[in-house]
Short mmCIF file of C-alpha atoms and ligand atoms in Angstrom, two decimals:
data_model
loop_
_atom_site.label_atom_id
_atom_site.label_comp_id
_atom_site.label_asym_id
_atom_site.label_seq_id
_atom_site.Cartn_x
_atom_site.Cartn_y
_atom_site.Cartn_z
CA MET W 1 0.00 0.00 0.00
CA ALA W 2 0.99 3.62 -0.47
CA THR W 3 2.47 4.83 2.81
CA SER W 4 3.15 8.58 2.58
CA ALA W 5 0.84 11.22 1.12
CA THR W 6 2.86 11.61 -2.07
CA GLU W 7 3.66 7.93 -2.57
CA SER W 8 1.45 5.87 -4.85
CA LEU W 9 1.18 2.23 -5.78
CA ARG W 10 0.53 1.40 -9.42
CA THR W 11 -1.88 -1.47 -9.79
CA ARG W 12 -4.24 -2.60 -12.57
CA VAL W 13 -7.96 -3.02 -13.16
CA LEU W 14 -8.67 -5.38 -16.09
CA GLY W 15 -5.05 -4.79 -17.08
CA VAL W 16 -5.42 -0.98 -17.20
CA PRO W 17 -3.11 0.94 -14.82
CA VAL W 18 -4.44 2.87 -11.85
CA ASP W 19 -2.53 4.48 -8.98
CA VAL W 20 -3.59 3.93 -5.39
CA CYS W 21 -2.48 6.90 -3.33
CA ALA W 22 -3.42 8.30 0.06
CA ASP W 23 -3.80 11.84 -1.28
CA VAL W 24 -4.28 12.49 -5.01
CA GLN W 25 -3.57 16.22 -4.62
CA ALA W 26 -0.21 15.47 -2.97
CA ALA W 27 0.56 12.89 -5.67
CA ALA W 28 -0.23 15.46 -8.40
CA LEU W 29 2.04 18.03 -6.74
CA ALA W 30 4.81 15.45 -6.51
CA LEU W 31 4.37 14.77 -10.24
CA SER W 32 4.59 18.50 -10.92
CA ARG W 33 7.81 18.79 -8.86
CA SER W 34 9.34 15.86 -10.73
CA GLY W 35 8.93 17.66 -14.06
CA GLY W 36 5.24 17.12 -14.79
CA GLY W 37 3.24 14.57 -16.73
CA GLN W 38 -0.24 13.51 -17.72
CA ILE W 39 -3.00 12.91 -15.16
CA VAL W 40 -5.77 10.49 -16.18
CA THR W 41 -9.04 10.10 -14.28
CA LEU W 42 -10.03 6.45 -14.75
CA ASN W 43 -13.60 5.19 -14.56
CA ALA W 44 -15.24 1.95 -15.69
CA GLU W 45 -16.29 3.36 -19.06
CA MET W 46 -12.75 4.55 -19.80
CA THR W 47 -11.27 1.22 -18.69
CA MET W 48 -13.42 -0.65 -21.23
CA ALA W 49 -12.66 1.99 -23.89
CA ALA W 50 -8.91 1.56 -23.23
CA LEU W 51 -9.18 -2.19 -23.88
CA ALA W 52 -10.80 -1.49 -27.26
CA ASP W 53 -8.68 1.50 -28.31
CA PRO W 54 -4.88 1.01 -28.43
CA ALA W 55 -4.17 4.77 -28.57
CA LEU W 56 -6.17 5.39 -25.38
CA GLY W 57 -4.58 2.33 -23.72
CA ALA W 58 -1.10 3.64 -24.58
CA ALA W 59 -1.91 7.15 -23.28
CA ILE W 60 -3.07 5.73 -19.92
CA GLU W 61 -0.06 3.41 -19.75
CA ALA W 62 2.31 6.39 -20.25
CA ALA W 63 0.48 8.72 -17.82
CA GLY W 64 2.33 9.97 -14.74
CA LEU W 65 -0.72 9.60 -12.50
CA VAL W 66 -3.96 7.64 -13.01
CA ILE W 67 -6.53 8.38 -10.32
CA PRO W 68 -9.58 6.21 -9.54
CA ASP W 69 -12.46 8.49 -10.59
CA GLY W 70 -15.55 6.34 -10.61
CA SER W 71 -17.18 3.96 -8.16
CA GLY W 72 -16.76 1.02 -10.58
CA VAL W 73 -12.96 1.29 -10.45
CA VAL W 74 -13.05 1.72 -6.64
CA TRP W 75 -15.24 -1.40 -6.39
CA ALA W 76 -12.88 -3.38 -8.66
CA LEU W 77 -9.90 -2.31 -6.51
CA GLY W 78 -11.85 -3.40 -3.40
CA ARG W 79 -12.08 -6.89 -4.90
CA GLN W 80 -8.26 -6.86 -4.93
CA HIS W 81 -8.40 -5.91 -1.21
CA LEU W 82 -7.25 -2.37 -2.00
CA ARG W 83 -9.41 0.06 -0.06
CA VAL W 84 -9.40 3.43 -1.80
CA ARG W 85 -11.61 6.47 -1.81
CA ARG W 86 -13.11 7.64 -5.08
CA SER W 87 -11.22 10.72 -6.34
CA PRO W 88 -13.46 12.74 -8.66
CA GLY W 89 -11.33 14.35 -11.37
CA ILE W 90 -13.40 17.53 -11.22
CA GLU W 91 -12.38 18.02 -7.56
CA LEU W 92 -8.68 17.39 -8.19
CA ALA W 93 -8.79 19.76 -11.20
CA TRP W 94 -10.37 22.54 -9.11
CA SER W 95 -7.90 22.09 -6.27
CA LEU W 96 -5.06 22.28 -8.82
CA LEU W 97 -6.47 25.62 -10.02
CA GLU W 98 -6.42 26.84 -6.40
CA THR W 99 -2.84 25.62 -6.02
CA ALA W 100 -1.97 27.33 -9.31
CA GLN W 101 -3.26 30.63 -7.93
CA GLN W 102 -1.32 30.19 -4.67
CA LEU W 103 1.94 29.18 -6.33
CA GLY W 104 1.71 31.54 -9.31
CA TRP W 105 1.54 28.72 -11.86
CA ARG W 106 0.84 29.53 -15.48
CA VAL W 107 -2.48 27.94 -16.43
CA ALA W 108 -4.01 26.97 -19.79
CA LEU W 109 -7.53 25.73 -20.55
CA VAL W 110 -8.47 23.88 -23.75
CA GLY W 111 -11.88 22.52 -24.71
CA ALA W 112 -15.66 22.83 -24.33
CA SER W 113 -17.93 25.00 -26.46
CA PRO W 114 -17.02 28.65 -27.22
CA ALA W 115 -19.87 29.85 -24.94
CA VAL W 116 -18.80 27.60 -22.06
CA MET W 117 -15.17 28.72 -22.37
CA GLU W 118 -16.21 32.40 -22.38
CA THR W 119 -18.36 31.95 -19.25
CA LEU W 120 -15.67 29.92 -17.52
CA VAL W 121 -12.97 32.55 -18.12
CA GLU W 122 -15.29 35.21 -16.64
CA ARG W 123 -16.16 33.06 -13.63
CA LEU W 124 -12.52 32.23 -12.94
CA LYS W 125 -11.72 35.96 -12.88
CA GLN W 126 -14.27 36.28 -10.06
CA GLN W 127 -13.49 33.09 -8.18
CA LEU W 128 -9.70 32.93 -8.54
CA PRO W 129 -8.76 36.58 -9.26
CA ARG W 130 -5.00 36.02 -9.03
CA LEU W 131 -4.97 33.01 -11.38
CA GLN W 132 -2.44 33.46 -14.19
CA LEU W 133 -4.45 32.25 -17.18
CA VAL W 134 -1.89 32.36 -19.99
CA PHE W 135 -3.87 30.55 -22.70
CA HIS W 136 -7.40 29.42 -23.40
CA ALA W 137 -9.11 27.96 -26.46
CA HIS W 138 -12.47 26.26 -26.99
CA GLY W 139 -12.62 22.68 -28.26
CA TYR W 140 -14.54 23.09 -31.52
CA GLN W 141 -11.71 24.50 -33.66
CA HIS W 142 -11.44 23.66 -37.33
CA ALA W 143 -9.06 20.72 -37.89
CA ASP W 144 -6.56 23.07 -39.63
CA ALA W 145 -6.39 25.32 -36.56
CA TRP W 146 -4.98 22.71 -34.17
CA PRO W 147 -1.27 22.79 -35.14
CA GLU W 148 -1.10 26.58 -34.58
CA LEU W 149 -3.13 26.26 -31.37
CA GLU W 150 -0.69 23.64 -30.10
CA ARG W 151 2.29 25.84 -31.02
CA GLN W 152 0.86 28.84 -29.14
CA LEU W 153 -0.06 26.68 -26.16
CA LEU W 154 3.46 25.25 -25.85
CA VAL W 155 5.06 28.70 -26.32
CA ALA W 156 2.94 29.92 -23.36
CA ARG W 157 4.90 27.42 -21.14
CA PRO W 158 1.97 26.48 -18.90
CA ASP W 159 2.56 24.70 -15.59
CA LEU W 160 -0.99 23.32 -15.62
CA VAL W 161 -3.19 22.52 -18.63
CA LEU W 162 -6.78 21.33 -18.19
CA VAL W 163 -8.24 19.73 -21.31
CA ALA W 164 -11.99 19.19 -21.85
CA LEU W 165 -12.33 17.41 -25.19
CA GLY W 166 -14.05 14.23 -23.96
CA VAL W 167 -12.67 10.69 -23.73
CA PRO W 168 -10.63 9.42 -25.58
CA ARG W 169 -9.68 12.54 -27.51
CA GLN W 170 -8.41 14.56 -24.55
CA GLU W 171 -6.15 11.71 -23.38
CA THR W 172 -4.75 10.88 -26.82
CA TRP W 173 -4.28 14.56 -27.75
CA ILE W 174 -2.27 15.20 -24.55
CA ALA W 175 -0.23 12.02 -25.08
CA GLY W 176 0.39 12.97 -28.72
CA LEU W 177 2.18 16.16 -27.68
CA GLY W 178 4.81 13.86 -26.14
CA GLN W 179 8.16 15.34 -25.13
CA ARG W 180 7.11 18.82 -26.24
CA ARG W 181 5.03 19.18 -23.04
CA SER W 182 6.14 20.16 -19.57
CA GLY W 183 3.98 20.75 -16.49
CA LEU W 184 0.79 18.92 -15.53
CA TRP W 185 -1.74 18.05 -18.25
CA MET W 186 -5.08 16.65 -17.24
CA GLY W 187 -8.19 15.57 -19.17
CA VAL W 188 -11.25 16.90 -17.33
CA GLY W 189 -14.23 15.72 -19.44
CA GLY W 190 -17.35 17.74 -18.65
CA SER W 191 -15.79 19.80 -15.79
CA PHE W 192 -15.79 23.09 -17.73
CA ASP W 193 -19.53 22.62 -18.42
CA VAL W 194 -20.14 22.15 -14.68
CA TRP W 195 -17.96 25.12 -13.67
CA ALA W 196 -19.71 27.31 -16.26
CA GLY W 197 -23.09 26.26 -14.83
CA VAL W 198 -24.28 24.47 -17.98
CA LYS W 199 -24.36 20.98 -16.40
CA GLN W 200 -24.85 19.77 -12.85
CA ARG W 201 -22.95 17.14 -10.93
CA ALA W 202 -24.94 14.25 -9.48
CA PRO W 203 -26.23 14.95 -5.95
CA HIS W 204 -24.04 13.62 -3.15
CA TRP W 205 -26.54 10.93 -2.09
CA MET W 206 -26.36 9.39 -5.58
CA GLY W 207 -22.59 9.18 -5.19
CA THR W 208 -23.04 7.42 -1.85
CA LEU W 209 -25.37 4.89 -3.49
CA GLN W 210 -22.88 4.59 -6.39
CA ILE W 211 -25.49 5.55 -8.98
CA GLU W 212 -24.00 8.77 -10.41
CA TRP W 213 -24.16 6.99 -13.76
CA LEU W 214 -27.99 7.08 -13.54
CA TYR W 215 -27.97 10.86 -13.04
CA ARG W 216 -25.63 11.22 -16.01
CA LEU W 217 -27.90 9.05 -18.14
CA LEU W 218 -30.96 11.13 -17.20
CA GLN W 219 -29.10 14.38 -18.01
CA GLU W 220 -27.60 13.02 -21.25
CA PRO W 221 -29.79 10.14 -22.53
CA GLN W 222 -27.71 10.02 -25.72
CA ARG W 223 -24.95 8.41 -23.63
CA TRP W 224 -26.88 5.12 -23.23
CA ARG W 225 -24.78 3.29 -25.81
CA ARG W 226 -21.49 4.28 -24.13
CA MET W 227 -22.93 3.22 -20.80
CA LEU W 228 -23.40 -0.38 -21.96
CA ALA W 229 -19.72 -0.59 -21.04
CA LEU W 230 -20.70 -0.50 -17.34
CA PRO W 231 -22.37 -3.95 -17.10
CA ALA W 232 -19.62 -5.33 -19.38
CA PHE W 233 -17.02 -3.91 -16.94
CA ALA W 234 -18.80 -5.42 -13.92
CA TRP W 235 -19.06 -8.81 -15.62
CA ALA W 236 -15.38 -8.76 -16.64
CA VAL W 237 -14.33 -7.98 -13.05
CA LEU W 238 -16.66 -10.57 -11.47
CA SER W 239 -15.78 -13.34 -13.92
CA GLY W 240 -12.07 -12.53 -13.72
CA ASN W 241 -12.11 -12.74 -17.49
CA PRO W 242 -11.24 -9.33 -18.96
CA PRO W 243 -11.61 -8.74 -22.69
CA ARG W 244 -8.21 -8.93 -24.38
CA PRO W 245 -6.80 -5.49 -25.26
CA ALA W 246 -7.27 -4.67 -28.96
CA THR W 247 -3.48 -4.76 -29.46
CA GLN W 248 -3.46 -8.44 -28.50
CA ARG W 249 -6.31 -9.43 -30.83
CA PRO W 250 -5.89 -10.41 -34.48
CA ALA W 251 -6.70 -7.50 -36.85
CA ALA W 252 -9.79 -9.25 -38.31
CA GLU W 253 -11.28 -9.75 -34.83
CA ARG W 254 -10.54 -6.08 -33.97
CA THR W 255 -12.43 -4.70 -36.94
CA ALA W 256 -15.34 -7.01 -36.16
CA GLY W 257 -15.49 -5.17 -32.79
N1 UDP K 301 -15.86 18.74 -26.50
C1 UDP K 301 -15.06 19.60 -27.22
N2 UDP K 301 -14.82 19.34 -28.53
C2 UDP K 301 -15.34 18.26 -29.16
C3 UDP K 301 -16.14 17.35 -28.41
C4 UDP K 301 -16.38 17.63 -27.06
O1 UDP K 301 -14.56 20.59 -26.69
O2 UDP K 301 -15.08 18.09 -30.35
C5 UDP K 301 -16.13 19.06 -25.09
C6 UDP K 301 -17.58 19.13 -24.72
O3 UDP K 301 -18.11 20.40 -25.07
C7 UDP K 301 -17.52 18.89 -23.22
C8 UDP K 301 -16.33 17.93 -23.08
O4 UDP K 301 -15.62 18.00 -24.30
O5 UDP K 301 -17.23 20.09 -22.56
C9 UDP K 301 -16.70 16.47 -22.93
O6 UDP K 301 -17.51 16.29 -21.86
P1 UDP K 301 -18.08 14.85 -21.50
O7 UDP K 301 -18.86 15.03 -20.28
O8 UDP K 301 -18.76 14.22 -22.68
O9 UDP K 301 -16.73 14.09 -21.20
P2 UDP K 301 -16.39 12.55 -21.11
O10 UDP K 301 -17.54 11.86 -20.45
O11 UDP K 301 -16.14 12.07 -22.50
O12 UDP K 301 -15.16 12.55 -20.27
#
């Protein structure tokens, strides 16, 4: 088990890495001090997606910190006798923004709709008035605009970059920047939408009952297909028979799904 606040133990759920640490904030700060890296917030849906998508699997494998965000992953770790608390990515991301303000970090935000990004920038000016926001860009740019956006982002030398492009794009985009990055880079999914007041988080009692997924489904019914991964995840954990990662399957089988 992890012993000190900054120490973490890398283990696996269905073969996908996840770090067990006493304090995810301390672990993220330790990663920052050691030169930075990618932070991934793993849930059951992403675990199943990583088994089917080699690029996502490789991004998670290379990440500096993978936190258990999602009661499914916490439950699966419990079955390995690893007792961990769920660490919602949205909470770690916000506490990193607070740290960024305290320590004078240079911060960049990428992703979400133009309206959400505009509202978020305004709200951050109110809520974290000393935050050094050195770069921001919405996530619906024309494909041709991305290389220049990436150049400007890297020139801005951010210490913390929060990326809201959805899974798997945010993880693979961050990983694709490779050695050109420094600082902490974290995929935050729908966090900008929540901070801008466009979406709500599930009420606390639903978290306690481990049914946040139901709230999400009611808010975004179009997600039902993606959510079929949840029973598949539970079955794979219970049966001890995880699907083979796509990289280990013959090409014909992979294309057949
Ligand atoms: N998004 C984006 N560009 C895209 C697709 C999505 O910026 O081309 C944003 C979207 O507006 C939202 C976030 O990515 O703010 C994805 O949120 P979601 O809750 O779907 O994240 P996930 O569940 O995939 O982590």
